[in-house]
C-alpha positions in Angstrom: -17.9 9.0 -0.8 -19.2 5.7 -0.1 -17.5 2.3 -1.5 -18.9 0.5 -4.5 -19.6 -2.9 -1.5 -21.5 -0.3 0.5 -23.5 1.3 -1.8 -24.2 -1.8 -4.2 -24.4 -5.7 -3.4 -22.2 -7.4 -6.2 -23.6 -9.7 -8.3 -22.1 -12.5 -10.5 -21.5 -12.0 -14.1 -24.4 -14.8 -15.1 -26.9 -12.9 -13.0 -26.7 -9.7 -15.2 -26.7 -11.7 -18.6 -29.6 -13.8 -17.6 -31.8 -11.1 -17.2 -30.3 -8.7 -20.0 -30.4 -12.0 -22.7 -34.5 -12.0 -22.1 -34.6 -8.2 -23.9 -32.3 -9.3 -27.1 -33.2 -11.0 -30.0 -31.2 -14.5 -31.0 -29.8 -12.9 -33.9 -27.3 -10.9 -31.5 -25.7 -14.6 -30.6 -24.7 -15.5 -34.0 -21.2 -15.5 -35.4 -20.3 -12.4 -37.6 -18.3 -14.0 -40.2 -18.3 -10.9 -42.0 -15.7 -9.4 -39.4 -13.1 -11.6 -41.9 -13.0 -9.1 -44.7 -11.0 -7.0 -41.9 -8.2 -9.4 -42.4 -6.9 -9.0 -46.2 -7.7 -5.4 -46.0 -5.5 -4.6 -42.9 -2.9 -7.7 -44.2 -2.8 -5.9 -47.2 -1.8 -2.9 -46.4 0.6 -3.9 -44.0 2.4 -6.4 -46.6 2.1 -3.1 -49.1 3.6 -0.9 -46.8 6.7 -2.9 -45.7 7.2 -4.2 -49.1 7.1 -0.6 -50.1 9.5 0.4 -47.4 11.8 -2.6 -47.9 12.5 -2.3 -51.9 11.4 1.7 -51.6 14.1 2.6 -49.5 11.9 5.8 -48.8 13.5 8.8 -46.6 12.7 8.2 -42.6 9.8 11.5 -43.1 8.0 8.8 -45.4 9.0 5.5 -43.6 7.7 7.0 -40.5 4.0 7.6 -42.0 4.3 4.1 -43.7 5.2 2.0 -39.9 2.3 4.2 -38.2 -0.4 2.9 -40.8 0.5 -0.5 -40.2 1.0 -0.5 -36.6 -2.9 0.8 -36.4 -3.6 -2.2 -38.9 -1.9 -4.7 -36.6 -3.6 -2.9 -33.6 -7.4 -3.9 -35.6 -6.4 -7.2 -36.5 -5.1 -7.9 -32.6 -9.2 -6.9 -32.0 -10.4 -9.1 -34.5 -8.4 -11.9 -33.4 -9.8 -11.0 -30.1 -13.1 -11.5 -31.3 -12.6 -14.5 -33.4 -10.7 -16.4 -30.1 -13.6 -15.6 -28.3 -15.9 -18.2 -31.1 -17.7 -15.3 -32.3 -17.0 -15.2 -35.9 -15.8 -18.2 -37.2 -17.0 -22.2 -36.6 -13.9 -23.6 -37.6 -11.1 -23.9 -34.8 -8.3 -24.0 -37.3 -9.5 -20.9 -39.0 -9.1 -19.0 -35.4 -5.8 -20.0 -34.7 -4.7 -18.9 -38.2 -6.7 -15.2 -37.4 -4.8 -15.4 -34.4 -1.5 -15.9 -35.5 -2.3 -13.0 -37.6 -3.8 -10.9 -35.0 -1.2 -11.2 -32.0 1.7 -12.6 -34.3 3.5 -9.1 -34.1 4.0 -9.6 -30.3 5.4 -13.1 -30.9 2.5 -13.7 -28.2 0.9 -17.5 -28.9 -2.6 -18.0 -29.9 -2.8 -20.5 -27.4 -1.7 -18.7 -24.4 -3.7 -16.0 -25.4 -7.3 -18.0 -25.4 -6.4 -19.4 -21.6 -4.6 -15.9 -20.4 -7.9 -13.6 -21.6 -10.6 -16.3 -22.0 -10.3 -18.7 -19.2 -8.5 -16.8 -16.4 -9.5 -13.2 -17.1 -12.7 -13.5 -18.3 -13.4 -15.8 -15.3 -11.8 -13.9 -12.2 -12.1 -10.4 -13.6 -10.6 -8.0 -11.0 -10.2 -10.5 -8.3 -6.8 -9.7 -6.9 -3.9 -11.5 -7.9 -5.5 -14.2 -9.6 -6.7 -12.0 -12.5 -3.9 -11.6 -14.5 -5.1 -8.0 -16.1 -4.7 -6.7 -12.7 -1.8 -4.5 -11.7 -1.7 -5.4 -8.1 -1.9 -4.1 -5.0 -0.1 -2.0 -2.2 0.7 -5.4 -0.4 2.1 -7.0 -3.7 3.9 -3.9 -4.2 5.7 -4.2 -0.9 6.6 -7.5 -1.3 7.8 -8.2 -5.1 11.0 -5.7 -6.2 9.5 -6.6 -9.8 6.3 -4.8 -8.9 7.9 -2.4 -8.0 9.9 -1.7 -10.8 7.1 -1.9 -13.1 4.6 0.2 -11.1 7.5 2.6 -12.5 6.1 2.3 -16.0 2.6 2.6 -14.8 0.7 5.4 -15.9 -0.2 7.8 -12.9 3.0 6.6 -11.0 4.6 10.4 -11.4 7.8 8.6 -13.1 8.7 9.9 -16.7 9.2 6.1 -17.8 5.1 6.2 -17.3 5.1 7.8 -20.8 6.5 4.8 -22.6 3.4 2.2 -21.0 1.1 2.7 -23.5 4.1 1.9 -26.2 5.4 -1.4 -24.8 3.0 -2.8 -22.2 1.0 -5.2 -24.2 4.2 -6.7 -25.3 5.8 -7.1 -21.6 2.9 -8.1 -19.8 2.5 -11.1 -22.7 6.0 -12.2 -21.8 5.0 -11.7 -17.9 2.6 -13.8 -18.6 4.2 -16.6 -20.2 6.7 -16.6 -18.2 5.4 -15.6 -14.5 1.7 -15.7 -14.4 1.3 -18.7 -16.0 3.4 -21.0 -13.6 1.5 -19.4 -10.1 -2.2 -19.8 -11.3 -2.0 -22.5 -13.4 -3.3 -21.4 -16.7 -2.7 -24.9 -18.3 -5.4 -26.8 -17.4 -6.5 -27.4 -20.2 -3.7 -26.0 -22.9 -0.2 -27.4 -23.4 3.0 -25.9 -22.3 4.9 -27.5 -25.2 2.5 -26.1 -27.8 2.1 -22.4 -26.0 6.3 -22.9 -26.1 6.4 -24.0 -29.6 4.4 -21.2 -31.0 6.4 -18.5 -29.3 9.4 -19.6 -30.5 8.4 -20.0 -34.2 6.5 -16.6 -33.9 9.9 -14.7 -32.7 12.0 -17.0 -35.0 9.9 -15.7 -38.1 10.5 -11.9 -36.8 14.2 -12.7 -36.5 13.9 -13.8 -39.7 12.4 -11.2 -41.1 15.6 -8.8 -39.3 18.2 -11.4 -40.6 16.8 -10.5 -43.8 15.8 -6.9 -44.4 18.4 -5.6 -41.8 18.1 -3.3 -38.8 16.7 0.2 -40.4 14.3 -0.8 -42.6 13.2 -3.5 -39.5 12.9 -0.9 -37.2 9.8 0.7 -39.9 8.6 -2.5 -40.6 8.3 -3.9 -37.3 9.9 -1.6 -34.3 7.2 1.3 -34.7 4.5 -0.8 -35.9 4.8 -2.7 -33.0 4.8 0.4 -30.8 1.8 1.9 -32.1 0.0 -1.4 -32.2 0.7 -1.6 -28.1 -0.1 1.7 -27.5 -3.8 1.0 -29.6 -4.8 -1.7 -28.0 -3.3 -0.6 -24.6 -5.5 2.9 -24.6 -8.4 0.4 -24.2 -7.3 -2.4 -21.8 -5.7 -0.3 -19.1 -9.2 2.2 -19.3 -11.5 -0.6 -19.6 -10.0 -2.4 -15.7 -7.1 -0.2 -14.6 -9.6 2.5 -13.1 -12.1 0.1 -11.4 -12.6 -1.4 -8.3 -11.0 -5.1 -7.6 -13.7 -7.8 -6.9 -14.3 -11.1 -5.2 -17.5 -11.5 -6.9 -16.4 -11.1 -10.8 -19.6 -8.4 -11.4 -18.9 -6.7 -14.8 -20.7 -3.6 -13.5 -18.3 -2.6 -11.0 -14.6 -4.3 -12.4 -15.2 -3.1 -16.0 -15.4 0.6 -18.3 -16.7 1.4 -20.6 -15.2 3.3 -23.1 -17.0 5.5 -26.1 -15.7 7.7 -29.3 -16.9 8.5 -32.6 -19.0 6.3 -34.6 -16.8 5.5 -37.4 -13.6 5.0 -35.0 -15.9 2.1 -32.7 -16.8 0.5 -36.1 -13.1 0.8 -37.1 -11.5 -0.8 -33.7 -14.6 -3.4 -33.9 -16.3 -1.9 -30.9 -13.4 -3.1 -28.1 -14.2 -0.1 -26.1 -18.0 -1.9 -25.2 -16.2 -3.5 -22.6 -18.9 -4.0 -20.4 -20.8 -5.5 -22.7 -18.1 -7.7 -23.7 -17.7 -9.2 -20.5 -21.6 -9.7 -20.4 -21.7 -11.4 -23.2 -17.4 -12.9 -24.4 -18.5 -15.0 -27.3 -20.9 -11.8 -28.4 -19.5 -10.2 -31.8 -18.6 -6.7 -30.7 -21.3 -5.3 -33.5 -23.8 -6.2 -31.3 -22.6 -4.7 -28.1 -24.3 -1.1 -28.8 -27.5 -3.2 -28.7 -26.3 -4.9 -25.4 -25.8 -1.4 -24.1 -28.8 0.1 -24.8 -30.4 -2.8 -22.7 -28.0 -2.4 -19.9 -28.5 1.3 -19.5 -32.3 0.8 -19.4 -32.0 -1.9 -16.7 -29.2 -0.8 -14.9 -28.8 2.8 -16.2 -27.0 3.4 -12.1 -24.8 1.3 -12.0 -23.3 1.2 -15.6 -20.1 2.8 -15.8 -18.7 4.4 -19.4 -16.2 7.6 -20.2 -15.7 9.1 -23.4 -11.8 7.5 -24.5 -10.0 10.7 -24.6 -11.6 11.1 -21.1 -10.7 7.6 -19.4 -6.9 8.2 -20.5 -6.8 11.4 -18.8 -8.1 10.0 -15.6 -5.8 6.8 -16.4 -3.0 9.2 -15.8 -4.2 11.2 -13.5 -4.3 8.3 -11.1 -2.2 5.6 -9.0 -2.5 1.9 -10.3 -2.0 0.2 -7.3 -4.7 -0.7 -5.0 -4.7 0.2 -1.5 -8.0 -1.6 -1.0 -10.9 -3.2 -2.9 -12.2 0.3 -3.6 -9.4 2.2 -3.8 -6.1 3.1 -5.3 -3.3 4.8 -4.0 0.2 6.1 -4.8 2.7 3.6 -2.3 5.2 6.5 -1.9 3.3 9.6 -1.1 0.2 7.5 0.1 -2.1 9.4 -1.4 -5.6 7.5 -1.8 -8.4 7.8 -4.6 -11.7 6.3 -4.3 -12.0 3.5 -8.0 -14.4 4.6 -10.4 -17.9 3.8 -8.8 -21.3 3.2 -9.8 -23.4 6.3 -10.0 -20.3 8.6 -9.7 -17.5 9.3 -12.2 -15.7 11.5 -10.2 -13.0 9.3 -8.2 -12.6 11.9 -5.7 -9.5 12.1 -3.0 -10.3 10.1 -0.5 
């Protein structure tokens, strides 16, 4: 099979939106300020639910039920503050740091570290090794860095059991990763505070300790512990398919470093679209309910190149496969050396190399 270089010359993210802009209408580029009637209805039923589970005292078989509504609820509003950090559905920059307090409060991860982690250094050095911080790395970083290796234990296609737990809990490490490794090599400060991406983490994992201190340890673990895991293992189903699977890039070209991922029609309008990944990275400060009219542009100009899996699909081959990267174009497992080509353009297979 040949390599997505070989078969393919990479081009830069502007390249493709420049020519897929001229097919869309300006109505596609405006804020969605609608999105915000997702917030009291998800907030809602969280408060509901732990209030009920609080004062209810209900048996574990109806607690459960209760902790895996909201944790889908926090998983949606995590998308729409997503959305909304990204300036695509409100003008007011105090009114997205409040939906983003909502959205990735439950993760005690800061608003503020969130907008230069994902909008600044992801968005702008997608798969490019090492300095994307989405990326899990390579077979050289893996040789070198005993953390690496310990996580790669966790990743999913690593053949450990531990694997089984990513989807659960990665979200939540990889934000403390960040804050606490990422951010000091590349320099993700430029242009935020550490004191204020300090401050809010604290006062974020205060308030949960709070909330402990005060409902006490079994009715926390249904109002937060499981929440929290099924809100990690939602929005983790589509960040580890939408990069994990791809090629890494020097040029950050959105057709080759980013999936696609599809499902039924009501579950895309429910997670806001997130799975239009693609399209997202074509377009960040695009509200996701345009993206299935970004797609249909990007099939008809680049129909070859455009790479999307139905969900279900993507996580099969997400654990079917190493994480680490031997090179650009492939990925291999460091202890049997076993090599698979990354998903490529034109071919979904990712055949043994």
């Amino acid at each position: 099979m040949e390599t997505v270089g070989s078969r393919y010359e990479q081009q830069p993210v502007q390249h493709y939106a420049r020519e897929v802009r001229r097919h869309l209408p300006a109505t596609v580029f405006q804020r969605t300020p609608e999105r915000l009637w997702w917030l009291p209805l998800h907030l809602g039923l969280i408060v509901a639910l732990a209030t009920y589970v609080v004062r209810g005292a209900p048996p574990w078989y109806v607690a459960v039920p209760c902790a895996l509504l909201a944790g889908h609820s926090w998983g949606c509003l995590g998308f729409l503050a997503h959305e909304t950090l990204h300036h695509a559905v409100v003008k007011s920059a105090k009114a997205e740091r409040l939906i983003g307090y909502a959205g990735f409060g439950l993760y005690g991860l800061s608003p503020t570290l969130w907008s230069v982690w994902h909008n600044q250094a992801h968005h702008g050095h997608t798969g490019k090794p090492v300095v994307d911080p989405d990326g899990y790395g390579t077979l050289g970083f893996w040789q070198k860095s005993a953390v690496v290796r310990a996580l790669e234990k966790m990743a999913p296609g690593s053949g450990y059991a531990r694997s089984a737990a990513f989807l659960g809990v990665w979200f939540s490490i990889h934000s403390v990763l960040v804050l606490v490794f990422h951010s000091q090599r590349n320099d993700y400060y430029t242009h935020a505070s550490r004191r204020v991406v300090y401050a809010e983490s604290a006062a974020l994992w205060s308030f949960w300790a709070g909330i402990l201190a005060l409902v006490g340890p079994y009715a926390f673990l249904f109002i937060y512990v499981l929440p929290l895991l099924v809100a990690n293992a939602l929005v983790m189903s589509y960040i580890a398919t939408n990069h994990f699977l791809n090629p890494l890039t020097e040029v950050n070209d959105p057709l080759a470093n980013t999936l696609s991922v599809t499902g039924p029609r009501w579950v895309e309008r429910l997670h806001l679209q997130f799975g239009y990944h693609v399209e997202h990275h074509l377009f960040p400060m695009m509200s996701g309910r345009h993206a299935p009219a970004v797609r249909a542009v990007v099939v008809r100009l680049y129909g070859e190149r455009y790479l999307s899996l139905p969900h279900r699909r993507a996580l099969q081959l997400l654990y079917a496969r190493p994480k680490l990267h031997g090179t650009h174009d492939t990925l291999i497992d460091p202890r049997t050396r076993a090599t698979f080509n990354a998903l490529a353009p034109g071919d979904l297979s990712m055949a043994a190399v």
